[in-house]
């Protein structure tokens, strides 16, 4: 392969990674500030956008949830949402477990982050750990992958 072709391939890879990061940041803004899709687009054109761009809204909790969303293939919006579909619940409970065990958040802090009661966080952690005891379950593999992050 020529050097120009290799450079082009590398640039395309970087572009794809950047687009994924922009998508994650967009989901964080939507979640953190309770925006709807059309409100987000209006915000970017407003004066308030300058303040949001300067503020450090992408913290370690958001990064962990983003990494789990990449591992599971579930978007951050779905993880942070209220859906009760089993594949989304597994990812959400994995986030509960990771935030409390890896990032050492209290149940109350994790509840505030997800905008749910702390007892819901506790239930999710227990359900996730109960299913993770069996090596053939996806939860077992998720714990291994999350621990490696």
Short mmCIF file of C-alpha atoms in Angstrom, two decimals:
data_model
loop_
_atom_site.label_atom_id
_atom_site.label_comp_id
_atom_site.label_asym_id
_atom_site.label_seq_id
_atom_site.Cartn_x
_atom_site.Cartn_y
_atom_site.Cartn_z
CA UNK A 1 0.00 0.00 0.00
CA UNK A 2 1.15 3.49 -0.68
CA UNK A 3 1.82 5.92 2.13
CA UNK A 4 -1.03 8.13 0.94
CA UNK A 5 -3.53 5.27 1.14
CA UNK A 6 -2.34 4.33 4.65
CA UNK A 7 -2.70 7.94 5.76
CA UNK A 8 -6.21 8.07 4.29
CA UNK A 9 -7.23 4.90 6.15
CA UNK A 10 -5.84 6.24 9.44
CA UNK A 11 -7.70 9.53 8.98
CA UNK A 12 -10.96 7.65 8.34
CA UNK A 13 -10.45 5.63 11.55
CA UNK A 14 -9.83 8.82 13.53
CA UNK A 15 -12.94 10.40 12.00
CA UNK A 16 -15.09 7.42 13.03
CA UNK A 17 -13.70 7.58 16.58
CA UNK A 18 -14.33 11.33 16.74
CA UNK A 19 -17.91 10.91 15.52
CA UNK A 20 -18.53 8.28 18.22
CA UNK A 21 -17.14 10.64 20.86
CA UNK A 22 -19.31 13.52 19.59
CA UNK A 23 -22.36 11.25 19.72
CA UNK A 24 -21.52 10.29 23.30
CA UNK A 25 -21.09 13.93 24.33
CA UNK A 26 -24.43 14.76 22.70
CA UNK A 27 -26.12 11.99 24.70
CA UNK A 28 -24.51 13.26 27.90
CA UNK A 29 -25.80 16.78 27.28
CA UNK A 30 -29.29 15.47 26.49
CA UNK A 31 -29.30 13.41 29.70
CA UNK A 32 -27.62 15.89 32.03
CA UNK A 33 -29.76 18.86 31.06
CA UNK A 34 -32.98 16.94 30.25
CA UNK A 35 -33.10 18.19 26.67
CA UNK A 36 -35.20 16.84 23.87
CA UNK A 37 -33.61 16.38 20.44
CA UNK A 38 -34.96 19.63 18.95
CA UNK A 39 -34.07 21.61 22.10
CA UNK A 40 -30.47 20.41 21.78
CA UNK A 41 -30.18 21.73 18.24
CA UNK A 42 -31.65 25.10 19.31
CA UNK A 43 -29.24 25.22 22.24
CA UNK A 44 -26.20 24.84 20.02
CA UNK A 45 -27.25 27.96 18.16
CA UNK A 46 -27.85 29.96 21.35
CA UNK A 47 -25.65 31.90 23.76
CA UNK A 48 -25.96 29.21 26.44
CA UNK A 49 -23.90 26.88 24.24
CA UNK A 50 -20.76 28.89 24.99
CA UNK A 51 -21.17 28.22 28.72
CA UNK A 52 -21.79 24.48 28.22
CA UNK A 53 -18.76 24.07 25.97
CA UNK A 54 -16.52 25.63 28.62
CA UNK A 55 -17.88 23.57 31.54
CA UNK A 56 -16.37 20.15 32.32
CA UNK A 57 -19.53 18.06 32.00
CA UNK A 58 -17.75 14.89 30.85
CA UNK A 59 -16.72 13.31 34.15
CA UNK A 60 -15.45 9.85 35.09
CA UNK A 61 -18.98 8.52 35.65
CA UNK A 62 -20.01 9.55 32.14
CA UNK A 63 -16.85 7.95 30.76
CA UNK A 64 -17.59 4.67 32.54
CA UNK A 65 -21.19 4.60 31.31
CA UNK A 66 -19.93 5.39 27.79
CA UNK A 67 -17.44 2.49 27.94
CA UNK A 68 -20.17 0.11 29.10
CA UNK A 69 -22.44 1.35 26.32
CA UNK A 70 -19.67 0.49 23.86
CA UNK A 71 -19.20 -2.96 25.44
CA UNK A 72 -22.90 -3.78 25.31
CA UNK A 73 -23.92 -1.98 22.13
CA UNK A 74 -26.67 -0.11 24.01
CA UNK A 75 -26.66 3.68 23.63
CA UNK A 76 -26.18 5.93 26.63
CA UNK A 77 -29.63 7.39 26.06
CA UNK A 78 -31.16 3.93 26.35
CA UNK A 79 -29.09 3.10 29.44
CA UNK A 80 -30.10 6.36 31.12
CA UNK A 81 -33.73 5.96 30.02
CA UNK A 82 -36.64 4.08 31.56
CA UNK A 83 -36.96 1.15 29.16
CA UNK A 84 -37.59 -2.24 30.74
CA UNK A 85 -36.37 -4.32 27.81
CA UNK A 86 -34.12 -7.10 29.14
CA UNK A 87 -31.05 -6.29 27.04
CA UNK A 88 -31.18 -2.64 28.13
CA UNK A 89 -31.74 -3.57 31.78
CA UNK A 90 -28.60 -5.74 31.73
CA UNK A 91 -26.53 -2.77 30.52
CA UNK A 92 -28.17 -0.43 33.05
CA UNK A 93 -27.57 -2.83 35.94
CA UNK A 94 -23.96 -3.24 34.78
CA UNK A 95 -23.60 0.54 35.05
CA UNK A 96 -25.11 0.50 38.54
CA UNK A 97 -22.63 -2.19 39.56
CA UNK A 98 -19.66 -0.43 37.96
CA UNK A 99 -20.42 3.00 39.40
CA UNK A 100 -20.79 1.63 42.93
CA UNK A 101 -17.93 -0.89 42.82
CA UNK A 102 -15.40 0.62 40.43
CA UNK A 103 -16.01 4.36 40.92
CA UNK A 104 -17.02 3.92 44.59
CA UNK A 105 -20.21 5.97 44.32
CA UNK A 106 -22.69 5.64 47.15
CA UNK A 107 -26.13 4.26 46.38
CA UNK A 108 -27.61 7.73 46.82
CA UNK A 109 -25.09 9.34 44.48
CA UNK A 110 -25.65 6.64 41.86
CA UNK A 111 -29.39 7.16 42.26
CA UNK A 112 -29.01 10.89 41.69
CA UNK A 113 -26.86 10.22 38.63
CA UNK A 114 -29.49 7.91 37.10
CA UNK A 115 -32.43 9.90 38.55
CA UNK A 116 -33.84 6.87 40.39
CA UNK A 117 -34.29 5.94 44.05
CA UNK A 118 -31.23 4.45 45.75
CA UNK A 119 -33.16 1.24 46.47
CA UNK A 120 -33.54 0.76 42.70
CA UNK A 121 -29.76 0.94 42.42
CA UNK A 122 -29.39 -1.65 45.19
CA UNK A 123 -31.90 -3.97 43.52
CA UNK A 124 -30.10 -3.62 40.19
CA UNK A 125 -26.71 -4.43 41.73
CA UNK A 126 -28.09 -7.50 43.53
CA UNK A 127 -29.88 -8.75 40.41
CA UNK A 128 -26.75 -8.21 38.31
CA UNK A 129 -24.50 -10.02 40.82
CA UNK A 130 -26.97 -12.90 41.21
CA UNK A 131 -27.01 -13.53 37.47
CA UNK A 132 -23.23 -13.04 37.19
CA UNK A 133 -22.62 -16.10 39.39
CA UNK A 134 -23.23 -18.32 36.37
CA UNK A 135 -20.35 -18.27 33.90
CA UNK A 136 -22.59 -18.75 30.86
CA UNK A 137 -24.50 -15.50 31.51
CA UNK A 138 -23.56 -12.25 29.82
CA UNK A 139 -23.36 -10.55 33.23
CA UNK A 140 -20.36 -12.73 34.16
CA UNK A 141 -18.51 -11.60 31.03
CA UNK A 142 -19.48 -7.97 31.61
CA UNK A 143 -17.98 -8.05 35.11
CA UNK A 144 -14.74 -9.41 33.63
CA UNK A 145 -14.70 -6.71 30.93
CA UNK A 146 -15.62 -3.87 33.29
CA UNK A 147 -12.98 -4.94 35.81
CA UNK A 148 -10.40 -4.74 33.02
CA UNK A 149 -11.32 -1.11 32.16
#
